[in-house]
Short mmCIF file of C-alpha atoms and ligand atoms in Angstrom, two decimals:
data_model
loop_
_atom_site.label_atom_id
_atom_site.label_comp_id
_atom_site.label_asym_id
_atom_site.label_seq_id
_atom_site.Cartn_x
_atom_site.Cartn_y
_atom_site.Cartn_z
CA MET A 1 -17.88 13.63 23.10
CA ALA A 2 -19.01 12.49 20.11
CA THR A 3 -16.90 9.49 18.63
CA LYS A 4 -14.76 6.56 18.51
CA ARG A 5 -13.79 4.47 21.63
CA SER A 6 -15.28 1.36 19.56
CA ARG A 7 -14.25 -1.09 21.90
CA THR A 8 -17.54 -0.47 23.78
CA ILE A 9 -19.30 -1.93 20.55
CA PRO A 10 -18.00 -5.53 19.83
CA ALA A 11 -18.22 -6.28 16.45
CA PRO A 12 -18.03 -9.76 15.65
CA GLY A 13 -18.48 -11.17 12.30
CA ARG A 14 -16.56 -11.84 8.85
CA PRO A 15 -14.40 -9.02 7.39
CA ALA A 16 -17.29 -7.75 5.04
CA THR A 17 -19.33 -7.31 8.09
CA GLU A 18 -17.06 -6.12 10.43
CA VAL A 19 -15.68 -3.24 8.19
CA LEU A 20 -19.19 -1.91 8.31
CA THR A 21 -19.60 -2.54 12.03
CA ALA A 22 -16.32 -1.79 13.75
CA GLY A 23 -14.75 1.41 15.09
CA PHE A 24 -17.88 3.73 15.26
CA ASP A 25 -20.61 4.13 17.63
CA PRO A 26 -23.64 6.14 15.98
CA ARG A 27 -24.77 7.06 19.52
CA LEU A 28 -21.55 9.06 19.92
CA SER A 29 -22.60 11.03 16.62
CA VAL A 30 -25.88 12.24 17.78
CA GLY A 31 -27.39 9.01 15.95
CA SER A 32 -25.61 9.45 12.60
CA VAL A 33 -25.34 6.40 10.61
CA ARG A 34 -22.24 7.79 8.98
CA PRO A 35 -19.50 9.26 11.45
CA ALA A 36 -19.58 13.19 11.77
CA VAL A 37 -16.36 14.75 10.51
CA PHE A 38 -14.39 16.22 13.59
CA ARG A 39 -12.15 19.07 11.93
CA SER A 40 -11.13 20.49 15.13
CA SER A 41 -7.35 20.97 15.70
CA THR A 42 -7.42 20.83 19.56
CA TYR A 43 -9.73 19.20 22.42
CA VAL A 44 -10.93 20.25 25.60
CA PHE A 45 -10.04 18.64 28.63
CA ARG A 46 -12.50 17.25 31.08
CA SER A 47 -10.15 18.08 33.92
CA PRO A 48 -6.26 18.88 34.41
CA GLU A 49 -6.02 15.28 35.64
CA SER A 50 -7.58 13.98 32.50
CA ALA A 51 -5.01 16.01 30.45
CA GLU A 52 -2.19 14.93 32.55
CA ARG A 53 -3.37 11.40 31.88
CA ALA A 54 -3.98 11.92 28.30
CA PHE A 55 -0.24 13.07 28.02
CA ALA A 56 1.09 10.01 29.81
CA VAL A 57 -0.99 7.45 27.56
CA SER A 58 -0.01 9.33 24.26
CA SER A 59 3.64 9.48 24.97
CA GLY A 60 3.78 5.93 26.01
CA ARG A 61 4.67 6.52 29.78
CA ALA A 62 1.35 4.80 30.70
CA ASP A 63 -0.85 2.03 29.02
CA ARG A 64 -4.51 2.77 28.42
CA ARG A 65 -6.70 0.42 30.75
CA PRO A 66 -9.34 -1.83 29.21
CA GLY A 67 -12.16 0.36 28.37
CA GLU A 68 -10.71 3.63 29.58
CA ASP A 69 -11.71 6.63 27.83
CA VAL A 70 -8.81 9.00 27.28
CA ASP A 71 -9.29 12.80 26.21
CA LEU A 72 -8.16 13.45 23.03
CA ILE A 73 -5.29 16.16 22.71
CA TYR A 74 -4.43 17.60 19.51
CA SER A 75 -5.22 16.34 15.87
CA ARG A 76 -1.37 15.80 15.07
CA MET A 77 -1.41 12.92 17.49
CA SER A 78 -4.60 11.64 16.67
CA HIS A 79 -8.52 12.64 16.14
CA PRO A 80 -11.46 10.87 15.98
CA ASN A 81 -11.95 10.34 12.55
CA ALA A 82 -8.36 8.64 12.16
CA GLU A 83 -9.35 6.69 15.37
CA ILE A 84 -12.74 5.38 13.62
CA LEU A 85 -10.95 4.51 10.30
CA GLU A 86 -7.81 2.65 12.08
CA GLU A 87 -10.56 0.41 13.67
CA GLN A 88 -12.62 0.23 10.53
CA ILE A 89 -9.70 -0.94 8.43
CA LEU A 90 -8.33 -3.88 10.87
CA PRO A 91 -10.58 -6.67 9.70
CA LEU A 92 -9.67 -6.29 6.15
CA GLU A 93 -6.09 -7.22 6.62
CA LYS A 94 -5.45 -10.92 7.93
CA GLY A 95 -3.32 -10.75 10.97
CA ALA A 96 -3.70 -7.13 11.94
CA ARG A 97 -4.02 -5.83 15.36
CA ALA A 98 -3.38 -2.41 14.96
CA ALA A 99 -3.37 0.18 12.04
CA LEU A 100 -2.28 3.62 11.43
CA VAL A 101 -3.30 5.92 8.80
CA PHE A 102 -1.27 8.68 6.98
CA ASN A 103 -1.49 11.28 4.40
CA SER A 104 -0.15 9.45 1.72
CA GLY A 105 1.59 6.23 0.94
CA LEU A 106 5.25 7.86 0.71
CA SER A 107 4.55 9.55 4.13
CA ALA A 108 3.52 6.30 5.51
CA LEU A 109 6.80 5.04 4.29
CA ALA A 110 8.94 8.09 5.61
CA THR A 111 7.39 7.45 8.90
CA ALA A 112 8.56 3.99 9.12
CA PHE A 113 12.11 4.73 7.88
CA PHE A 114 12.37 7.65 10.54
CA ARG A 115 11.49 4.98 13.19
CA PHE A 116 13.67 2.22 12.21
CA LEU A 117 16.57 3.59 10.42
CA ARG A 118 19.58 5.73 11.81
CA PRO A 119 22.86 6.45 10.27
CA GLY A 120 25.11 3.52 9.53
CA ASP A 121 22.05 1.26 9.31
CA ALA A 122 20.99 -0.75 6.00
CA ILE A 123 17.71 -0.97 4.50
CA LEU A 124 17.50 -3.92 1.79
CA PHE A 125 14.43 -3.27 -0.76
CA THR A 126 13.50 -5.28 -3.63
CA GLU A 127 13.81 -4.00 -7.25
CA PRO A 128 11.93 -2.74 -9.05
CA LEU A 129 10.38 -0.68 -6.58
CA TYR A 130 7.71 2.32 -7.08
CA GLY A 131 9.58 5.38 -8.36
CA GLY A 132 8.87 7.76 -5.53
CA THR A 133 10.31 4.89 -2.73
CA LEU A 134 13.34 4.63 -4.81
CA HIS A 135 13.83 8.34 -4.94
CA MET A 136 13.26 8.71 -1.05
CA ILE A 137 15.80 6.09 -0.57
CA HIS A 138 18.34 7.81 -2.85
CA ASP A 139 17.93 11.32 -2.24
CA LEU A 140 17.03 11.16 1.34
CA LEU A 141 17.92 8.20 3.49
CA VAL A 142 21.31 7.64 1.73
CA PRO A 143 22.60 11.42 2.37
CA PHE A 144 21.76 10.89 6.04
CA GLY A 145 24.00 7.72 6.02
CA VAL A 146 21.70 4.88 5.71
CA ARG A 147 23.11 2.26 3.23
CA ALA A 148 20.65 1.37 0.33
CA VAL A 149 21.08 -2.47 -0.65
CA PRO A 150 18.73 -3.52 -3.61
CA VAL A 151 18.06 -6.77 -4.43
CA GLN A 152 16.20 -8.39 -7.80
CA ALA A 153 12.47 -9.11 -6.64
CA GLY A 154 12.20 -12.34 -8.25
CA ASP A 155 15.46 -13.80 -6.90
CA THR A 156 14.30 -15.62 -3.87
CA ALA A 157 17.71 -17.33 -2.96
CA GLY A 158 19.56 -14.10 -3.54
CA ILE A 159 16.93 -12.16 -1.18
CA ALA A 160 17.48 -14.62 1.76
CA ALA A 161 21.36 -14.47 1.05
CA ALA A 162 21.49 -10.68 1.03
CA ILE A 163 19.26 -10.38 4.23
CA LEU A 164 21.65 -12.71 6.01
CA ALA A 165 25.05 -11.24 4.72
CA THR A 166 23.89 -7.54 5.31
CA GLU A 167 25.53 -5.58 8.14
CA ASN A 168 23.29 -3.51 10.66
CA LEU A 169 20.26 -4.53 8.47
CA LYS A 170 17.38 -2.76 9.90
CA PHE A 171 14.76 -2.67 7.29
CA VAL A 172 13.64 -5.17 4.63
CA LEU A 173 11.05 -3.41 2.34
CA VAL A 174 9.45 -5.97 -0.21
CA GLU A 175 7.32 -4.68 -2.79
CA THR A 176 5.29 -7.37 -4.58
CA PRO A 177 4.04 -7.64 -7.09
CA ALA A 178 6.87 -4.90 -8.30
CA ASN A 179 5.73 -1.62 -9.77
CA PRO A 180 5.94 -1.61 -12.95
CA THR A 181 7.10 -5.43 -14.06
CA LEU A 182 4.64 -7.27 -11.62
CA THR A 183 7.59 -9.37 -10.62
CA MET A 184 6.58 -10.98 -7.65
CA ALA A 185 8.92 -11.40 -4.54
CA ASP A 186 8.52 -14.61 -1.86
CA ILE A 187 7.29 -12.68 1.25
CA ALA A 188 7.60 -16.00 3.71
CA SER A 189 11.21 -16.54 2.54
CA ALA A 190 12.03 -13.02 3.42
CA VAL A 191 10.33 -13.28 6.90
CA LYS A 192 12.19 -16.63 7.46
CA ALA A 193 15.69 -15.12 6.55
CA ALA A 194 15.10 -12.12 8.81
CA ARG A 195 13.98 -14.19 11.40
CA ARG A 196 17.41 -16.26 11.44
CA ARG A 197 19.05 -12.92 12.49
CA LYS A 198 19.83 -12.23 16.12
CA ASP A 199 19.25 -8.41 15.34
CA ARG A 200 15.92 -9.26 13.82
CA PRO A 201 15.33 -6.54 11.00
CA VAL A 202 11.81 -5.31 10.43
CA VAL A 203 9.97 -6.83 7.35
CA ALA A 204 7.60 -4.64 5.74
CA VAL A 205 5.77 -5.37 2.54
CA ASP A 206 4.59 -2.57 0.27
CA ASN A 207 0.96 -4.20 -0.41
CA THR A 208 -0.61 -1.82 -2.57
CA PHE A 209 -0.90 -3.76 -5.74
CA MET A 210 -2.71 -6.50 -4.18
CA GLY A 211 -3.79 -6.04 -0.86
CA PRO A 212 -5.71 -6.35 1.38
CA VAL A 213 -8.19 -8.23 -0.69
CA PHE A 214 -5.68 -10.71 -2.61
CA GLN A 215 -2.47 -10.90 -0.83
CA HIS A 216 -1.95 -11.25 3.20
CA PRO A 217 1.75 -10.46 4.23
CA LEU A 218 1.11 -10.22 8.00
CA ALA A 219 -0.39 -13.89 7.80
CA LEU A 220 2.84 -14.81 6.18
CA GLY A 221 4.96 -13.42 9.14
CA ALA A 222 5.57 -9.71 7.84
CA ASP A 223 5.83 -7.36 10.43
CA LEU A 224 4.23 -4.41 8.62
CA SER A 225 1.62 -4.13 5.68
CA ILE A 226 2.09 -0.70 4.13
CA TYR A 227 -0.44 0.99 1.73
CA SER A 228 -0.53 3.74 -0.84
CA ALA A 229 -4.52 4.22 0.12
CA THR A 230 -4.56 6.62 -2.75
CA LYS A 231 -4.85 3.57 -5.03
CA PHE A 232 -7.19 0.68 -4.56
CA LEU A 233 -8.23 1.53 -1.05
CA ALA A 234 -9.46 4.99 -1.93
CA GLY A 235 -10.40 3.73 -5.48
CA PHE A 236 -11.62 6.74 -6.90
CA SER A 237 -8.72 8.84 -7.67
CA ASP A 238 -9.67 11.62 -5.61
CA MET A 239 -7.61 11.70 -2.51
CA LEU A 240 -4.18 10.77 -1.27
CA GLY A 241 -3.65 8.41 1.66
CA GLY A 242 -1.65 5.84 3.39
CA VAL A 243 -1.93 3.12 6.10
CA ILE A 244 0.44 1.06 7.92
CA LEU A 245 -1.18 -2.33 9.62
CA GLY A 246 0.80 -4.58 11.89
CA ARG A 247 0.79 -7.85 14.00
CA ASP A 248 2.21 -6.00 16.89
CA PRO A 249 0.20 -3.38 18.79
CA GLU A 250 3.59 -2.08 20.45
CA MET A 251 5.48 -1.73 17.03
CA VAL A 252 2.38 0.17 15.72
CA ARG A 253 2.16 2.40 18.77
CA SER A 254 6.14 3.33 18.14
CA LEU A 255 5.25 4.52 14.82
CA LYS A 256 2.41 6.53 15.99
CA GLY A 257 4.72 8.32 18.00
CA VAL A 258 7.16 9.28 15.07
CA ARG A 259 3.86 10.26 13.49
CA SER A 260 3.01 12.65 16.14
CA LEU A 261 6.25 14.46 15.53
CA LEU A 262 6.14 14.64 11.81
CA GLY A 263 2.53 15.34 11.18
CA THR A 264 2.06 12.69 8.77
CA ILE A 265 -1.67 11.69 10.25
CA LEU A 266 -4.28 11.68 7.57
CA GLN A 267 -6.56 14.74 7.84
CA PRO A 268 -10.18 14.06 9.13
CA ASP A 269 -12.20 14.74 5.94
CA GLU A 270 -9.68 12.18 3.98
CA CYS A 271 -10.36 9.91 6.87
CA TRP A 272 -14.01 10.07 6.53
CA ILE A 273 -13.83 9.62 2.50
CA LEU A 274 -11.47 6.67 3.06
CA GLY A 275 -13.90 5.06 5.29
CA SER A 276 -16.71 5.27 2.93
CA ARG A 277 -14.62 3.43 0.65
CA LEU A 278 -13.55 0.27 2.61
CA ALA A 279 -17.00 -1.61 2.28
CA THR A 280 -16.29 -1.53 -1.58
CA VAL A 281 -12.64 -2.44 -1.79
CA ALA A 282 -13.32 -6.28 -2.23
CA LEU A 283 -16.16 -5.63 -4.75
CA ARG A 284 -14.15 -2.90 -6.83
CA MET A 285 -10.74 -5.32 -6.77
CA ASN A 286 -12.37 -8.56 -7.47
CA LYS A 287 -14.31 -6.65 -10.74
CA GLN A 288 -10.89 -4.87 -11.58
CA SER A 289 -8.92 -8.36 -11.75
CA LYS A 290 -11.58 -10.18 -13.58
CA ASN A 291 -11.48 -7.19 -16.01
CA ALA A 292 -7.68 -7.40 -16.40
CA GLU A 293 -7.57 -11.27 -16.67
CA ARG A 294 -9.84 -11.12 -19.57
CA ILE A 295 -8.11 -8.28 -21.17
CA VAL A 296 -4.71 -10.17 -20.63
CA LYS A 297 -6.16 -13.09 -22.20
CA GLY A 298 -7.57 -11.41 -25.46
CA LEU A 299 -3.99 -9.57 -26.04
CA ARG A 300 -2.09 -13.17 -25.76
CA GLY A 301 -0.54 -13.59 -29.23
CA ASN A 302 -1.18 -9.99 -30.39
CA ARG A 303 1.66 -9.62 -33.01
CA ARG A 304 2.52 -5.65 -32.04
CA ILE A 305 3.27 -7.29 -28.10
CA ASP A 306 6.65 -8.85 -27.06
CA ALA A 307 5.56 -9.71 -23.71
CA ILE A 308 2.71 -9.22 -21.07
CA HIS A 309 3.57 -9.09 -17.67
CA TYR A 310 0.98 -10.39 -15.47
CA PRO A 311 1.00 -12.42 -12.38
CA THR A 312 -0.74 -15.57 -14.28
CA THR A 313 1.28 -15.11 -17.55
CA ALA A 314 4.70 -15.72 -15.96
CA ARG A 315 6.89 -18.51 -17.31
CA ASP A 316 9.57 -18.82 -14.89
CA PRO A 317 8.72 -21.65 -12.35
CA GLU A 318 9.59 -19.51 -9.32
CA GLN A 319 7.46 -16.60 -10.32
CA ARG A 320 4.60 -19.41 -10.62
CA ARG A 321 5.29 -20.87 -7.46
CA ILE A 322 5.26 -17.55 -5.42
CA TYR A 323 2.00 -16.65 -7.19
CA ARG A 324 0.44 -19.79 -5.96
CA ALA A 325 1.97 -19.58 -2.56
CA GLN A 326 0.64 -16.04 -1.81
CA CYS A 327 -1.61 -14.44 -4.19
CA ASP A 328 -5.64 -15.25 -4.24
CA PHE A 329 -6.20 -13.48 -7.67
CA PRO A 330 -3.72 -11.81 -10.03
CA GLY A 331 -4.98 -8.49 -9.68
CA ALA A 332 -5.85 -5.31 -11.84
CA ILE A 333 -2.47 -4.27 -13.01
CA PHE A 334 -0.43 -5.65 -15.91
CA SER A 335 2.35 -4.40 -18.27
CA LEU A 336 2.86 -4.80 -22.19
CA GLU A 337 6.20 -4.78 -23.64
CA VAL A 338 5.24 -3.28 -26.98
CA LYS A 339 7.37 -3.71 -30.54
CA GLY A 340 9.16 -0.82 -31.70
CA GLY A 341 10.44 0.16 -28.12
CA LYS A 342 9.87 3.94 -26.98
CA LYS A 343 8.11 4.73 -30.29
CA GLY A 344 5.94 1.85 -30.02
CA ALA A 345 4.70 2.51 -26.32
CA PHE A 346 4.43 6.29 -27.22
CA ASP A 347 2.35 5.56 -30.23
CA LEU A 348 0.14 3.15 -28.12
CA LEU A 349 -0.59 6.00 -25.59
CA ARG A 350 -1.35 8.50 -28.01
CA ASN A 351 -3.88 6.27 -29.55
CA LEU A 352 -5.74 5.26 -26.48
CA ARG A 353 -9.31 6.97 -26.60
CA ILE A 354 -10.78 5.33 -23.58
CA ILE A 355 -7.89 4.61 -21.34
CA LYS A 356 -6.34 7.76 -20.15
CA SER A 357 -2.77 8.62 -19.86
CA ALA A 358 -1.93 9.17 -16.34
CA VAL A 359 0.18 7.95 -13.79
CA SER A 360 -1.47 6.35 -10.61
CA LEU A 361 -3.57 3.05 -10.65
CA GLY A 362 -6.26 1.32 -8.54
CA GLY A 363 -9.05 3.96 -9.57
CA MET A 364 -12.33 2.74 -11.15
CA GLU A 365 -11.15 4.35 -14.44
CA SER A 366 -8.48 2.54 -16.51
CA LEU A 367 -5.23 4.30 -16.67
CA ALA A 368 -2.05 3.70 -18.53
CA CYS A 369 1.64 5.23 -18.39
CA HIS A 370 5.14 4.75 -19.92
CA PRO A 371 7.41 4.04 -16.74
CA ALA A 372 10.92 4.54 -18.15
CA SER A 373 10.16 8.27 -19.25
CA THR A 374 8.04 9.10 -16.31
CA THR A 375 7.61 7.28 -13.12
CA HIS A 376 10.88 5.49 -13.35
CA SER A 377 12.83 8.11 -15.24
CA SER A 378 15.29 8.84 -12.20
CA MET A 379 16.70 5.00 -12.61
CA THR A 380 20.12 4.55 -14.32
CA ALA A 381 20.34 2.72 -17.73
CA GLU A 382 21.68 -0.05 -15.79
CA GLU A 383 18.99 -0.34 -13.03
CA MET A 384 16.27 0.00 -15.57
CA LYS A 385 18.03 -2.88 -17.45
CA ALA A 386 18.52 -5.26 -14.41
CA SER A 387 14.72 -4.59 -13.29
CA GLY A 388 13.08 -4.89 -16.73
CA VAL A 389 11.96 -1.41 -16.85
CA SER A 390 12.47 -1.36 -20.88
CA PRO A 391 11.84 1.33 -23.29
CA GLY A 392 8.72 -0.45 -24.65
CA LEU A 393 7.18 -1.20 -21.44
CA VAL A 394 3.50 0.39 -20.69
CA ARG A 395 1.78 -0.22 -17.44
CA PHE A 396 -2.08 -0.37 -17.43
CA SER A 397 -4.34 -0.23 -14.40
CA VAL A 398 -7.73 -1.63 -15.05
CA GLY A 399 -10.58 0.03 -13.78
CA LEU A 400 -14.52 -0.72 -13.78
CA GLU A 401 -15.25 -0.13 -17.61
CA ASP A 402 -16.65 -2.89 -19.50
CA TRP A 403 -13.62 -5.00 -20.30
CA ARG A 404 -14.55 -5.58 -23.95
CA ASP A 405 -14.31 -1.94 -24.47
CA LEU A 406 -11.03 -1.72 -22.86
CA LEU A 407 -9.80 -4.41 -24.95
CA GLY A 408 -10.98 -3.02 -28.12
CA ASP A 409 -9.39 0.15 -27.22
CA ILE A 410 -5.97 -1.35 -26.82
CA GLU A 411 -6.20 -3.46 -29.81
CA ARG A 412 -7.16 -0.82 -31.84
CA ALA A 413 -4.42 1.53 -30.46
CA LEU A 414 -1.88 -0.99 -31.28
CA ALA A 415 -2.94 -1.37 -34.59
CA ALA A 416 -2.84 2.25 -35.24
CA GLY A 417 0.71 2.45 -34.23
C1 PLP B 1 1.69 4.90 -5.22
C2 PLP B 1 2.62 4.08 -4.41
C3 PLP B 1 3.03 4.57 -3.49
C4 PLP B 1 3.26 6.16 -3.14
O1 PLP B 1 2.02 6.47 -2.32
P1 PLP B 1 1.38 7.92 -2.40
O2 PLP B 1 0.09 7.59 -1.99
O3 PLP B 1 1.56 8.44 -3.68
O4 PLP B 1 2.39 8.75 -1.57
C5 PLP B 1 3.99 3.69 -2.74
N1 PLP B 1 3.95 2.51 -3.41
C6 PLP B 1 3.35 2.12 -4.40
C7 PLP B 1 3.58 0.46 -4.80
C8 PLP B 1 2.63 2.91 -5.30
O5 PLP B 1 1.82 2.32 -6.07
#
């Protein structure tokens, strides 16, 4: 037995300490400071009785007793590296009491949808929404008989009213700030509306853009905080992953049951990689956010730009209020509304030399993309218009390069267009 069962080592401390001490006992990995990678697909039972017990606990028929060491079974259900990572990541998310890791952000969302939605139910979601999530709702959930109810991210009163009015509402998905316009949605208000319903729907927040460092949905009352770990959590654009954190361990355990059936668990090697990135998430995100703030400041008033979308540049008083209420810092993503529509946007992308033209975000290298023709191209013209995905919109993810070089790159590319 070479792993896990961290409850044997209490790790008291603040998050930056706990992330380096929780979840892993070196004595169980022959003294190794870093966990070993356990790539086995199956695990040897100590006895027929302990195999029976492991299945009872795993299926939810019995509870694990405090300190009980239950045999592992099979890696689709769980494996040591997932268990280590799930304990390591807990202290990073305020209010989290249980975590699960997945092999992508979308597989985390798909697992949650399978758990909470049945034909005839409704899912309410803020728009704009990450392109892949929107695809999944339209191409998978709707054909299975789930009703999709979009609401505009910035419309706090409208979201609350829709949560109260939607029949058979089982799942509320709030993505904030929204991709790619950075529109913020009020998490606490959505939670309050959901709690006024007798058949309380689950409130989940896609926290990929700001969390876990700058925004804390569980502390605001949300049930689940969901991540594409591919982005800031992993941070090096070299792996896919997803995470769900929750306040209620029972709810998270029920998601684990669905994950076991779908096989959406993160693989051991990827768990090890992601685990090694957690201690630097706050360092990287703070630096990337500072870089973005400076670049946005430098671009203000540039005559080739019609607008800059960034949490601290919003003019709408409601957006400013939401920012103050739920974000600690503005983060590393901003979008520019370039003069000249699609041509202006394409010229900008073509002329960038340091910043690479690619989808994805949150990595240490800066990236830029044109949502209307790529990530959000499946939206209808009306959807794009309603949610501000305009032809001239270019989204930037700011990395760890020197911000002066990045600002110069954008200014030069704008001037060359
Ligand atoms: C990337 C992303 C996803 C999807 O995550 P994958 O890891 O690519 O599956 C979901 N939501 C947001 C906000 C994202 O940026």
